[in-house]
PDB file of C-alpha atoms and ligand atoms in Angstrom:
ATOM      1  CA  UNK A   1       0.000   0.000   0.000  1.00  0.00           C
ATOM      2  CA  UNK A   2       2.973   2.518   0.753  1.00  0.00           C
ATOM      3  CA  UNK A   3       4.848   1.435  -1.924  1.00  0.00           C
ATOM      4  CA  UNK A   4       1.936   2.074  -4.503  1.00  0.00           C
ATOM      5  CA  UNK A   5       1.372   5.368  -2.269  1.00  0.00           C
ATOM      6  CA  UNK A   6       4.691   6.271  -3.555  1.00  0.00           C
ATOM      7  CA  UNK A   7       4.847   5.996  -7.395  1.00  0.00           C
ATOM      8  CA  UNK A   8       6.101   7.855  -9.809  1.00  0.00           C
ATOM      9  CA  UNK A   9       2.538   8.394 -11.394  1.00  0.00           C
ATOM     10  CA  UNK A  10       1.103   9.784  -8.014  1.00  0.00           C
ATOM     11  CA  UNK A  11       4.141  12.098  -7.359  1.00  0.00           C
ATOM     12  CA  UNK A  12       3.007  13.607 -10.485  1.00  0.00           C
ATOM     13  CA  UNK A  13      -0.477  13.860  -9.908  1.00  0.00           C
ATOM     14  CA  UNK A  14      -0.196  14.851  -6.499  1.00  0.00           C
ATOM     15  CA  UNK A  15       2.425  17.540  -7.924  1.00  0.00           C
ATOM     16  CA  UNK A  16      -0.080  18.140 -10.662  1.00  0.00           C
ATOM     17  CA  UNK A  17      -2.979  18.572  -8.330  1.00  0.00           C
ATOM     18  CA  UNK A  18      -1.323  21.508  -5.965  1.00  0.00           C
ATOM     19  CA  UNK A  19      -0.302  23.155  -9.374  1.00  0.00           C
ATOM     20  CA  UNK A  20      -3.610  23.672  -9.954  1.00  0.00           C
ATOM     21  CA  UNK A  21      -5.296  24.255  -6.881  1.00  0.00           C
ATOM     22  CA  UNK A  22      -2.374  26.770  -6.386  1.00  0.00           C
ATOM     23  CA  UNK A  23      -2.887  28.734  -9.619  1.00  0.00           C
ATOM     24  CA  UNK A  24      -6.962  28.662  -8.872  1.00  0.00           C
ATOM     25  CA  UNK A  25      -5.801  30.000  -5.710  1.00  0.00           C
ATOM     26  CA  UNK A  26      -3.386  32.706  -6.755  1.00  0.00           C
ATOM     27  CA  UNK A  27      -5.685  33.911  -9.836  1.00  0.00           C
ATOM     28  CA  UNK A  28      -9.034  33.934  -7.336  1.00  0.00           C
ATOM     29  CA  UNK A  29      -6.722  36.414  -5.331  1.00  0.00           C
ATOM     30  CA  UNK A  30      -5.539  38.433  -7.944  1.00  0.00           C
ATOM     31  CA  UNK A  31      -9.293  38.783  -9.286  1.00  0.00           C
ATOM     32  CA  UNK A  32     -10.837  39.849  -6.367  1.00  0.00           C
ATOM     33  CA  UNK A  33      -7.637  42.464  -5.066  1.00  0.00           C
ATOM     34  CA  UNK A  34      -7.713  44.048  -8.347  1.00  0.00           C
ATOM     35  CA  UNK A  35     -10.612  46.416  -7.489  1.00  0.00           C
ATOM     36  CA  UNK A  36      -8.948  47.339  -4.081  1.00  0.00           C
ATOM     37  CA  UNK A  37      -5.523  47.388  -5.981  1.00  0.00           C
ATOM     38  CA  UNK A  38      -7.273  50.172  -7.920  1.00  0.00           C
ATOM     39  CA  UNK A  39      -8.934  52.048  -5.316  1.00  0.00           C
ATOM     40  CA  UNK A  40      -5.365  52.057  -3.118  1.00  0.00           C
ATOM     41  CA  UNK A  41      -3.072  52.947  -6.691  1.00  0.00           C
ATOM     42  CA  UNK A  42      -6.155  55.876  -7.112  1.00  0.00           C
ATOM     43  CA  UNK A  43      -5.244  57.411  -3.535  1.00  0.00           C
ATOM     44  CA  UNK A  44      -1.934  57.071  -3.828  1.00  0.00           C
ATOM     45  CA  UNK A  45      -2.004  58.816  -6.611  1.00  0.00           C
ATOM     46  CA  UNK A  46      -4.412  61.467  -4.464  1.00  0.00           C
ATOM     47  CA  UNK A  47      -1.501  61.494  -1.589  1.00  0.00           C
ATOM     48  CA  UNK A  48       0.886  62.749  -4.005  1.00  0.00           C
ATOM     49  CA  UNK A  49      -1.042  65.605  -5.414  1.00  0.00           C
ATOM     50  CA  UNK A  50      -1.777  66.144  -1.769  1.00  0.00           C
ATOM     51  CA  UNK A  51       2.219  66.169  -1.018  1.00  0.00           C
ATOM     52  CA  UNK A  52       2.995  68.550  -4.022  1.00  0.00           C
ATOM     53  CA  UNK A  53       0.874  71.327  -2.754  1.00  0.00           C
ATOM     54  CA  UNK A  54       2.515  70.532   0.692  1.00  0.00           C
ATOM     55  CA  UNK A  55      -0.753  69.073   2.399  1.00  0.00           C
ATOM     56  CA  UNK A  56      -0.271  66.827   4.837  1.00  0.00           C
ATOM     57  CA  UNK A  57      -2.022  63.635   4.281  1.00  0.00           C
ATOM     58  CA  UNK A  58      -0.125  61.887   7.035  1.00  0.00           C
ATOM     59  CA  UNK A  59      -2.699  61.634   9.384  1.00  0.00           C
ATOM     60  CA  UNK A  60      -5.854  62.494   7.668  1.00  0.00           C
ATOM     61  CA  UNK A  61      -8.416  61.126   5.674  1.00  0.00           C
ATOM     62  CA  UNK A  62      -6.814  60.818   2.079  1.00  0.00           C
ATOM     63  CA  UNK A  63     -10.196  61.217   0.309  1.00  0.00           C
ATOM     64  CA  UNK A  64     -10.911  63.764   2.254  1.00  0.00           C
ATOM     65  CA  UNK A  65      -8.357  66.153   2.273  1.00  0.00           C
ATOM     66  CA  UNK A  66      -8.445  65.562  -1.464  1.00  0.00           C
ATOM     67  CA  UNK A  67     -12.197  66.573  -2.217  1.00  0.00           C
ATOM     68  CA  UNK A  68     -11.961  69.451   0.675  1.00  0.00           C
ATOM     69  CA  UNK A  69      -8.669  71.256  -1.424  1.00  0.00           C
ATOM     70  CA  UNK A  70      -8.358  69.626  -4.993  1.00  0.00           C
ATOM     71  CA  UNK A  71     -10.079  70.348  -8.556  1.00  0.00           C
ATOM     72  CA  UNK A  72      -9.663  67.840 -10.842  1.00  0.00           C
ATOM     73  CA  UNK A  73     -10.068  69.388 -14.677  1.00  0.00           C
ATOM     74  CA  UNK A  74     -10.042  68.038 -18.092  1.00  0.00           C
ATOM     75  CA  UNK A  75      -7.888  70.148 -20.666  1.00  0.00           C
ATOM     76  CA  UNK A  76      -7.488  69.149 -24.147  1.00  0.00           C
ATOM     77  CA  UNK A  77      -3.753  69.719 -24.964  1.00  0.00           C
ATOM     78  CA  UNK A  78      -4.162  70.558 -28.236  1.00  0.00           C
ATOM     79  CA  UNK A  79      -6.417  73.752 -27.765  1.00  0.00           C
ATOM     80  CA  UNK A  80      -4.823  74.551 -24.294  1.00  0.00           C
ATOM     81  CA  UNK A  81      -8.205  74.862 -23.122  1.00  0.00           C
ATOM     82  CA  UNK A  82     -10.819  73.067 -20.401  1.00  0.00           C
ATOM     83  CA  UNK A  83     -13.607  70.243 -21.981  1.00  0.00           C
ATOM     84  CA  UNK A  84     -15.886  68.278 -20.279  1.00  0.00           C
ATOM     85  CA  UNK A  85     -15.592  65.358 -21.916  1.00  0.00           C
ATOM     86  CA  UNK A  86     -13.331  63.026 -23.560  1.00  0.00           C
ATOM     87  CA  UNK A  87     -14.983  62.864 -27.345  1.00  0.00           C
ATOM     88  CA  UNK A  88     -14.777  58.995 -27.853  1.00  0.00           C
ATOM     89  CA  UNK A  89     -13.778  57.361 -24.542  1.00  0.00           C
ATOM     90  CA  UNK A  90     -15.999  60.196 -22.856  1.00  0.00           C
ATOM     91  CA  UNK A  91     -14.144  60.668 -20.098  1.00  0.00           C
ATOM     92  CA  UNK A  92     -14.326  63.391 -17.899  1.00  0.00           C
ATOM     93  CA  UNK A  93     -11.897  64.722 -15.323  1.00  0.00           C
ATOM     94  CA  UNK A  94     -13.718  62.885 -12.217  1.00  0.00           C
ATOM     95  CA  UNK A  95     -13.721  59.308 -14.221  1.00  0.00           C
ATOM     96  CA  UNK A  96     -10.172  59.941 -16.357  1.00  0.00           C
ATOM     97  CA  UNK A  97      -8.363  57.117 -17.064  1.00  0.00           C
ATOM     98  CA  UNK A  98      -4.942  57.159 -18.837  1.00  0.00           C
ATOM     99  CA  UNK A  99      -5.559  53.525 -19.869  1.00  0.00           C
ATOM    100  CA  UNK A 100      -9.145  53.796 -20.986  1.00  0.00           C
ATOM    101  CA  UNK A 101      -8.661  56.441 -23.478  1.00  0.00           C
ATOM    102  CA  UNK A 102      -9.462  55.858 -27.027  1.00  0.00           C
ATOM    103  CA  UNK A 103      -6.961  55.177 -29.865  1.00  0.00           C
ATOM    104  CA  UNK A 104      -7.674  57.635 -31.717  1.00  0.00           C
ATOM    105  CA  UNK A 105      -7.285  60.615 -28.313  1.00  0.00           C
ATOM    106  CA  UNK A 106      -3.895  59.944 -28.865  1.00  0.00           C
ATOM    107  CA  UNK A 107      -1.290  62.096 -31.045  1.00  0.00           C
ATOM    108  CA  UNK A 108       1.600  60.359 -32.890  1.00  0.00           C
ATOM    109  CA  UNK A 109       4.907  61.997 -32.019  1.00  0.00           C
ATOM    110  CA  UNK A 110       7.434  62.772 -34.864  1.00  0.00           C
ATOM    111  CA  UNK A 111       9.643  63.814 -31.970  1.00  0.00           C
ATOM    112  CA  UNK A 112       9.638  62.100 -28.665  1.00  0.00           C
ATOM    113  CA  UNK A 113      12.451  63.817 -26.314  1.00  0.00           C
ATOM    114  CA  UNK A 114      10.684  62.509 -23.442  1.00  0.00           C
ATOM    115  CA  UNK A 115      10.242  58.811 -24.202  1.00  0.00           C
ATOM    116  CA  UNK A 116       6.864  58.572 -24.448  1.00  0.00           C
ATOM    117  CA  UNK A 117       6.981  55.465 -26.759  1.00  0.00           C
ATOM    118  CA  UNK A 118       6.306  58.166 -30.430  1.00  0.00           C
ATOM    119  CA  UNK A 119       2.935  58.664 -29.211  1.00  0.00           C
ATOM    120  CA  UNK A 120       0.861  61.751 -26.243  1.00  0.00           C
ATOM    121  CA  UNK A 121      -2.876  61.680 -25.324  1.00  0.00           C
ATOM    122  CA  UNK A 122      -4.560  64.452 -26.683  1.00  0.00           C
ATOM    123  CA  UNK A 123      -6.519  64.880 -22.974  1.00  0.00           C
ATOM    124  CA  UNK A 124      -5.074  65.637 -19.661  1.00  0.00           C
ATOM    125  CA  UNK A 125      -6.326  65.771 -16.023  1.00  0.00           C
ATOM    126  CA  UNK A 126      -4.648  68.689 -14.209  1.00  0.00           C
ATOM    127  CA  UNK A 127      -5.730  69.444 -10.287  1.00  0.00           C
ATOM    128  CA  UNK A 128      -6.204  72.811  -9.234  1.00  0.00           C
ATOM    129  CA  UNK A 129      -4.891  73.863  -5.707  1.00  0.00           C
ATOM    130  CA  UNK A 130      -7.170  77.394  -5.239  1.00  0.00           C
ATOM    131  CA  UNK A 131      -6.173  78.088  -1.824  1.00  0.00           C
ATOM    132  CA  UNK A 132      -2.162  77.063  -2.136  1.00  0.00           C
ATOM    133  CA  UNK A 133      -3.084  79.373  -5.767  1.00  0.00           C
ATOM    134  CA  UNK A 134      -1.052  75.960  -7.202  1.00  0.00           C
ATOM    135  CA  UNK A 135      -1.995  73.661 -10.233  1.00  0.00           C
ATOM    136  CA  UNK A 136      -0.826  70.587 -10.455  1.00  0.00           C
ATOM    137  CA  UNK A 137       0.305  68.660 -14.132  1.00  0.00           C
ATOM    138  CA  UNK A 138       0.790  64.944 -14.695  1.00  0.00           C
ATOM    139  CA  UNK A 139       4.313  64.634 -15.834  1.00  0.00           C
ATOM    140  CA  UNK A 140       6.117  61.147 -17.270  1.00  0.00           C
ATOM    141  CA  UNK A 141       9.119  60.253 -18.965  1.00  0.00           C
ATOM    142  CA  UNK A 142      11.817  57.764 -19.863  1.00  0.00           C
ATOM    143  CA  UNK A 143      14.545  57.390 -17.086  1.00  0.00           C
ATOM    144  CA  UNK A 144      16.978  54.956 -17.663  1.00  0.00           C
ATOM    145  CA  UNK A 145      15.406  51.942 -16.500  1.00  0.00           C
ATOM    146  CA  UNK A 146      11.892  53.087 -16.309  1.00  0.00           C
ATOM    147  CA  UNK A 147       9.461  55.527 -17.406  1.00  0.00           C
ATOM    148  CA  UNK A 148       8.907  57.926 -14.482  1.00  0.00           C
ATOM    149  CA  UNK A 149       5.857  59.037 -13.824  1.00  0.00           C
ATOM    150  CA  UNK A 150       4.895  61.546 -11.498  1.00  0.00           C
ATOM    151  CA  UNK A 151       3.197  65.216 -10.722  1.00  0.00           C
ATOM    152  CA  UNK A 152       4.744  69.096 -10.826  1.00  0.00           C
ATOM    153  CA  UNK A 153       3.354  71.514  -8.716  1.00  0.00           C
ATOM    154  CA  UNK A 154       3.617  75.346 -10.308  1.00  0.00           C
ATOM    155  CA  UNK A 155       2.598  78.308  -8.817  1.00  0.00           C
ATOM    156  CA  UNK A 156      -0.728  79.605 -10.943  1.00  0.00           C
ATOM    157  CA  UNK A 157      -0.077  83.094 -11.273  1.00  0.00           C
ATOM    158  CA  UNK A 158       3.818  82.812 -12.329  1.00  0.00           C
ATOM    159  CA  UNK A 159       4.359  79.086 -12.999  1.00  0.00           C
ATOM    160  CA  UNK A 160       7.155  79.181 -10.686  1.00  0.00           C
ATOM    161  CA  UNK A 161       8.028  75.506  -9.602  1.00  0.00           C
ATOM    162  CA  UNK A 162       6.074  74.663  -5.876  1.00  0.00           C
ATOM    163  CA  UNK A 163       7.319  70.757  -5.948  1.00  0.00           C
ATOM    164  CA  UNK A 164       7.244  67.688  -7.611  1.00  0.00           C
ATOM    165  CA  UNK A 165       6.690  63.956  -7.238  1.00  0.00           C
ATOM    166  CA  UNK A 166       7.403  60.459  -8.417  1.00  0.00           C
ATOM    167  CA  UNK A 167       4.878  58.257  -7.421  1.00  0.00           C
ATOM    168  CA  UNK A 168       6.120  55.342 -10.439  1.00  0.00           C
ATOM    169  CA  UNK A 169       9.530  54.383 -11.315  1.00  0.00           C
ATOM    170  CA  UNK A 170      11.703  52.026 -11.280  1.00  0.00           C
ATOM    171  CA  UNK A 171      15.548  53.553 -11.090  1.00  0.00           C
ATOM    172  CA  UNK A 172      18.112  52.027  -9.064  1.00  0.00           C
ATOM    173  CA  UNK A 173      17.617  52.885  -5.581  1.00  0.00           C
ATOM    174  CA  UNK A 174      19.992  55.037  -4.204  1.00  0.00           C
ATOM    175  CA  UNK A 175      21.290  55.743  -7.446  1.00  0.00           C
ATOM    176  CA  UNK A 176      18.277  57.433 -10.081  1.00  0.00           C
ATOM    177  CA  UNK A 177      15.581  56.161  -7.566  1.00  0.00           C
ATOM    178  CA  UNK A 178      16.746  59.596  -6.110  1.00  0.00           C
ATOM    179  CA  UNK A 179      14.229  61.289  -7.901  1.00  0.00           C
ATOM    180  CA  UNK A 180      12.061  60.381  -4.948  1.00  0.00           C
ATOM    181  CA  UNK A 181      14.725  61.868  -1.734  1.00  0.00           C
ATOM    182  CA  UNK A 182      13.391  64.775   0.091  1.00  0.00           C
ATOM    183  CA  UNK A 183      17.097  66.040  -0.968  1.00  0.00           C
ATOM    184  CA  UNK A 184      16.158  66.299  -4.723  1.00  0.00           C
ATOM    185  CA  UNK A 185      11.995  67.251  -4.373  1.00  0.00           C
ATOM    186  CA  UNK A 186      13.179  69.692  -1.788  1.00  0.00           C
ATOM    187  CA  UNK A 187      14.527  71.861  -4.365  1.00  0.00           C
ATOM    188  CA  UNK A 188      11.351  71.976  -6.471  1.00  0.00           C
ATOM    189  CA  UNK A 189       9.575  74.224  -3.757  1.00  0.00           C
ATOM    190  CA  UNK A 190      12.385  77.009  -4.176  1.00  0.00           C
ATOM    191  CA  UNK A 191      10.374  78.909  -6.544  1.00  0.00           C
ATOM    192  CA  UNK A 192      12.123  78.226  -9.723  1.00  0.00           C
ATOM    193  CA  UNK A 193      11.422  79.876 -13.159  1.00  0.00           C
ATOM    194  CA  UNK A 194       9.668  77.693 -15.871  1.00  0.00           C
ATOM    195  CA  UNK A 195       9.143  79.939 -18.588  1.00  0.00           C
ATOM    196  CA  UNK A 196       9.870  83.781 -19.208  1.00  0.00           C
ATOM    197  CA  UNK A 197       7.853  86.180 -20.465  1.00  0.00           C
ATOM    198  CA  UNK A 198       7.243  84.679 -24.244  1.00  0.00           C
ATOM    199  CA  UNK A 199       6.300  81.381 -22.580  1.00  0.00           C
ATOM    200  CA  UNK A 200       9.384  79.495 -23.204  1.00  0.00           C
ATOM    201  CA  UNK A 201      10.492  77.074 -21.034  1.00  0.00           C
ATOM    202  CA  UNK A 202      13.816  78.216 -18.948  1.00  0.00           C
ATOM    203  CA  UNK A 203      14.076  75.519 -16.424  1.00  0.00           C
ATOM    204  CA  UNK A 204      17.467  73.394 -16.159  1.00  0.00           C
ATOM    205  CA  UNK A 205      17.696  70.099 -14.431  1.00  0.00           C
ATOM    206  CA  UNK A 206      21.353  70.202 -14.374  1.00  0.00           C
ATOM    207  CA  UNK A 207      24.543  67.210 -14.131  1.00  0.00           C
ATOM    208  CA  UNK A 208      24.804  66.973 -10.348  1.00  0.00           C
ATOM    209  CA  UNK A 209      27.496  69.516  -8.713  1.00  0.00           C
ATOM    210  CA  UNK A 210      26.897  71.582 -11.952  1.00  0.00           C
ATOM    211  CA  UNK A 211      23.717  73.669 -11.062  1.00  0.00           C
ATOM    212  CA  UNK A 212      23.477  77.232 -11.802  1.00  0.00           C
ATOM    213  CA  UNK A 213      21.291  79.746  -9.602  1.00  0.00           C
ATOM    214  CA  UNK A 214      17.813  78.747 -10.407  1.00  0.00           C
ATOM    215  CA  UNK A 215      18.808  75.391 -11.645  1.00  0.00           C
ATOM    216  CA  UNK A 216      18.128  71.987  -9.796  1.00  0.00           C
ATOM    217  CA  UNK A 217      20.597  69.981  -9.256  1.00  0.00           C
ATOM    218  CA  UNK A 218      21.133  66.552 -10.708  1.00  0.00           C
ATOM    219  CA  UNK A 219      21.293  62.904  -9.380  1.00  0.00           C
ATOM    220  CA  UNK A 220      24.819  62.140  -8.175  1.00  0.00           C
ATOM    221  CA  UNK A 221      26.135  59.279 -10.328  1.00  0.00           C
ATOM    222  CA  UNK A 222      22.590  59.202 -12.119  1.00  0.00           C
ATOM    223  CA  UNK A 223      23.648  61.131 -14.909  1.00  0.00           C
ATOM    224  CA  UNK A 224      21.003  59.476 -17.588  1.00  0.00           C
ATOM    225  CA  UNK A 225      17.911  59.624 -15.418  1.00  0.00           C
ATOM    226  CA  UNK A 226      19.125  63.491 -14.189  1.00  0.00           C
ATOM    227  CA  UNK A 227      19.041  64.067 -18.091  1.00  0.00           C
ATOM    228  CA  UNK A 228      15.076  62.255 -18.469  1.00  0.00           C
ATOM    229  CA  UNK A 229      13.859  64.337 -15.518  1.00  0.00           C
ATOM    230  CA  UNK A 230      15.354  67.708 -18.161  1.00  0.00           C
ATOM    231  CA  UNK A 231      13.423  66.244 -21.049  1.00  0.00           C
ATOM    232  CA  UNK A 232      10.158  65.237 -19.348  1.00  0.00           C
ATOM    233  CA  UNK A 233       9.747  68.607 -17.504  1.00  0.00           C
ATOM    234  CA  UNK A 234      10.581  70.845 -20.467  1.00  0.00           C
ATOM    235  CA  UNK A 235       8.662  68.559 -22.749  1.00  0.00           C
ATOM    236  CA  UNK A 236       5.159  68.882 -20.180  1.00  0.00           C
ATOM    237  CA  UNK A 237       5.860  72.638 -20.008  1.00  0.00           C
ATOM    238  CA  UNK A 238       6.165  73.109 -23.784  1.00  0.00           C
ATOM    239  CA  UNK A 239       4.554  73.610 -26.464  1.00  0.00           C
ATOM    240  CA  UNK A 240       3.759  69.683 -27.037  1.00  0.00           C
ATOM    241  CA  UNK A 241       2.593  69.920 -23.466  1.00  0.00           C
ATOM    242  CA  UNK A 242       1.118  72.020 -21.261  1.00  0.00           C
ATOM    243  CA  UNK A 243       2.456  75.095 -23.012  1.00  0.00           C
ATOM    244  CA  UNK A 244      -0.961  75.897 -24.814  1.00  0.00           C
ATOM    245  CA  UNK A 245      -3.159  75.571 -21.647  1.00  0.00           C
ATOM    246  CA  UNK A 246      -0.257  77.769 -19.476  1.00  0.00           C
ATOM    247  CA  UNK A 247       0.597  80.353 -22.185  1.00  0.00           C
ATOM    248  CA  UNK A 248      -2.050  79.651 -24.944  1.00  0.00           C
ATOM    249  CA  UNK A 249      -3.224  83.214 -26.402  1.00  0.00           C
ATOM    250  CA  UNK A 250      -0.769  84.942 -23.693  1.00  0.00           C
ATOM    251  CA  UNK A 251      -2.842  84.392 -20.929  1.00  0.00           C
ATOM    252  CA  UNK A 252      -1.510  83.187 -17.476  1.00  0.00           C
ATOM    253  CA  UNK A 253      -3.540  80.930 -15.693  1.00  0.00           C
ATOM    254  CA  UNK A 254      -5.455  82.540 -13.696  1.00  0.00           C
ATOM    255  CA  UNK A 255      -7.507  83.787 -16.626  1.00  0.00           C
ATOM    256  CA  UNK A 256      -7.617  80.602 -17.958  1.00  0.00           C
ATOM    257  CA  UNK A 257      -9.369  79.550 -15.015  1.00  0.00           C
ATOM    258  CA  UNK A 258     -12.528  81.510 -15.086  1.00  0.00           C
ATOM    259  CA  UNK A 259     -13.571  79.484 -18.789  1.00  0.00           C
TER     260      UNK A 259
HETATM  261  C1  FMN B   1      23.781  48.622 -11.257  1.00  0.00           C
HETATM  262  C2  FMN B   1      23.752  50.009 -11.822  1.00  0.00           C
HETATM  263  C3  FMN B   1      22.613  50.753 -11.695  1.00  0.00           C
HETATM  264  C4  FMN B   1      22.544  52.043 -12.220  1.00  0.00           C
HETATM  265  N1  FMN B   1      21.417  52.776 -12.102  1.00  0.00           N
HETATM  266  C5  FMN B   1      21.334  54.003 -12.646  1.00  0.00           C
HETATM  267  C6  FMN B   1      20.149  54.769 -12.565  1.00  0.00           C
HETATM  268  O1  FMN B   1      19.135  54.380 -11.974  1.00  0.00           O
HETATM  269  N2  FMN B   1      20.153  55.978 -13.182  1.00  0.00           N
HETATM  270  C7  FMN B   1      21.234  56.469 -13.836  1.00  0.00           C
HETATM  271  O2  FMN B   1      21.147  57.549 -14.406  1.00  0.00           O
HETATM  272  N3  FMN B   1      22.370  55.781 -13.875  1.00  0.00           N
HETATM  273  C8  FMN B   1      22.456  54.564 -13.305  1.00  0.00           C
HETATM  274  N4  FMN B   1      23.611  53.859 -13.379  1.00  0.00           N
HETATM  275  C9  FMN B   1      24.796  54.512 -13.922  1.00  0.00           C
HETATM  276  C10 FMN B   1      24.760  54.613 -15.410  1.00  0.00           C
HETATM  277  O3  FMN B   1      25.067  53.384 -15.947  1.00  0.00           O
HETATM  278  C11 FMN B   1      25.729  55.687 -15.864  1.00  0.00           C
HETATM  279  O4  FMN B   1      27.005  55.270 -15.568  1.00  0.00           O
HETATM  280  C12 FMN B   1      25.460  56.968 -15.137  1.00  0.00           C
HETATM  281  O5  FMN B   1      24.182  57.424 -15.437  1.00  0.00           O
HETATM  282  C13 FMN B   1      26.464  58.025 -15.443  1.00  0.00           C
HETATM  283  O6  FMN B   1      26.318  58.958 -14.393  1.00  0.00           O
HETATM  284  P1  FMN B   1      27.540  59.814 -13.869  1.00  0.00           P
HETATM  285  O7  FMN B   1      28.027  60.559 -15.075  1.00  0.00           O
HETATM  286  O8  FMN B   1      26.904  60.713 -12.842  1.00  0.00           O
HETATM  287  O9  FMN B   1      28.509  58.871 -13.299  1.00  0.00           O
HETATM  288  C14 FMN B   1      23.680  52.575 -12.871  1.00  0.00           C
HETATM  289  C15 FMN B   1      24.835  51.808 -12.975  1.00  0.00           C
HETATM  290  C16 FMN B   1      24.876  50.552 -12.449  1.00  0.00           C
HETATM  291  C17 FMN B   1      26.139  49.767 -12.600  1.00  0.00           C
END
């Protein structure tokens, strides 16, 4: 009886068995997380806009904090200006998601300094900060491992630079995962130019040790993701970017903000 207990053929279908009550197991799990996965990636993503305008989310109700101080708008990037409504995936800025937008509300990229795979939505979610007078831009880009993805906080009246974040990435840590120190976001809150008067965009990530006044300062021995954080940020503040919404028809924001 032991012996037969023992065979070959049931070490295999013993084996075979737990392989597939395993895989029922783990795909049951993933199934049913993926909703909570969701909802938790959704307020993380809430905590950082929360940490850009320098809210403290800490302790607090997430949720919250985010519908008592954050406006969530839709701007076409084309036009530079607010919509409602996504026209085919019909999104709108409460419902927006990146991954649910239609083929054809994206724009093909002869030019892609920022690594965005040749290819930009056409629609945007920006958050509006009223009482911090901040506004808040998705920002993404190619690192060197990873495409970063993250949010920049810019003063509304000036677009001065009030922080930034990384919530996505995956550069070595303690190398170009540095994107993420207090160290490097710390210097994003110093008020920084982003564009001058005709709208162009000024700002300098500089090579670490190499920064001007009014330039942030690179990633020590992170020399190629230093160099994606440039091209992402003056890519989302151009005119490819964010650049029609900010400076579209020379208005500054705040004008834009009553349409
Ligand atoms: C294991 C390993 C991980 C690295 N990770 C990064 C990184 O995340 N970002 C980055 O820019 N460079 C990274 N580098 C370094 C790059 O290969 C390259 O040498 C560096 O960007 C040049 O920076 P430097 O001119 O400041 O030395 C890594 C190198 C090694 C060996």
């Amino acid at each position: 009886m032991t012996k037969a207990r023992d065979s070959v053929k049931n070490t295999f279908l013993t084996t075979a068995l737990l392989c597939v009550i395993c895989s029922v197991f783990v795909s049951a799990s993933a199934v049913g997380l993926r909703s909570r996965q969701d909802l938790n990636k959704q307020l993380d993503k809430k905590k950082n806009i929360l940490s850009v305008c320098e809210i403290d989310s800490s302790n607090g109700d997430v949720q919250r904090l985010f519908e008592d101080n954050i406006e969530a708008r839709l701007v076409d990037l084309q036009t530079g200006s607010y919509v409602e409504q996504t026209p085919d995936s019909k999104q709108t800025a409460s419902s927006f998601d990146f991954s649910k937008l239609a083929e054809s509300e994206f724009k093909t990229l002869e030019e892609d300094p920022a690594g965005l795979g040749g290819r930009r939505e056409q629609f945007e979610v920006i958050y509006v900060f009223q009482k911090g007078n901040q506004l808040v831009l998705p920002i993404r880009g190619r690192g060197l491992w990873s495409t970063l993805w993250g949010f920049l906080s810019i003063d509304a009246n000036d677009f001065t630079t009030r922080g930034i974040t990384f919530y996505s990435h995956a550069e070595t840590p303690g190398l170009g995962g540095e994107v993420d120190s207090d160290a490097f976001k710390s210097q994003w809150m110093e008020e920084n130019a982003t564009l001058d008067a005709d709208g162009k965009v000024i700002i300098e990530v500089a090579k670490a040790g190499q920064a001007a006044e009014g330039e942030i300062d690179g990633l020590a021995g992170a020399t190629i993701t230093t160099q994606g954080v440039d091209k992402l940020i003056k890519y989302w503040l151009g005119p490819d970017g964010f650049g029609p919404f900010l400076v579209g028809n020379g208005s500054k924001f705040s004008e834009v903000a009553r349409n």
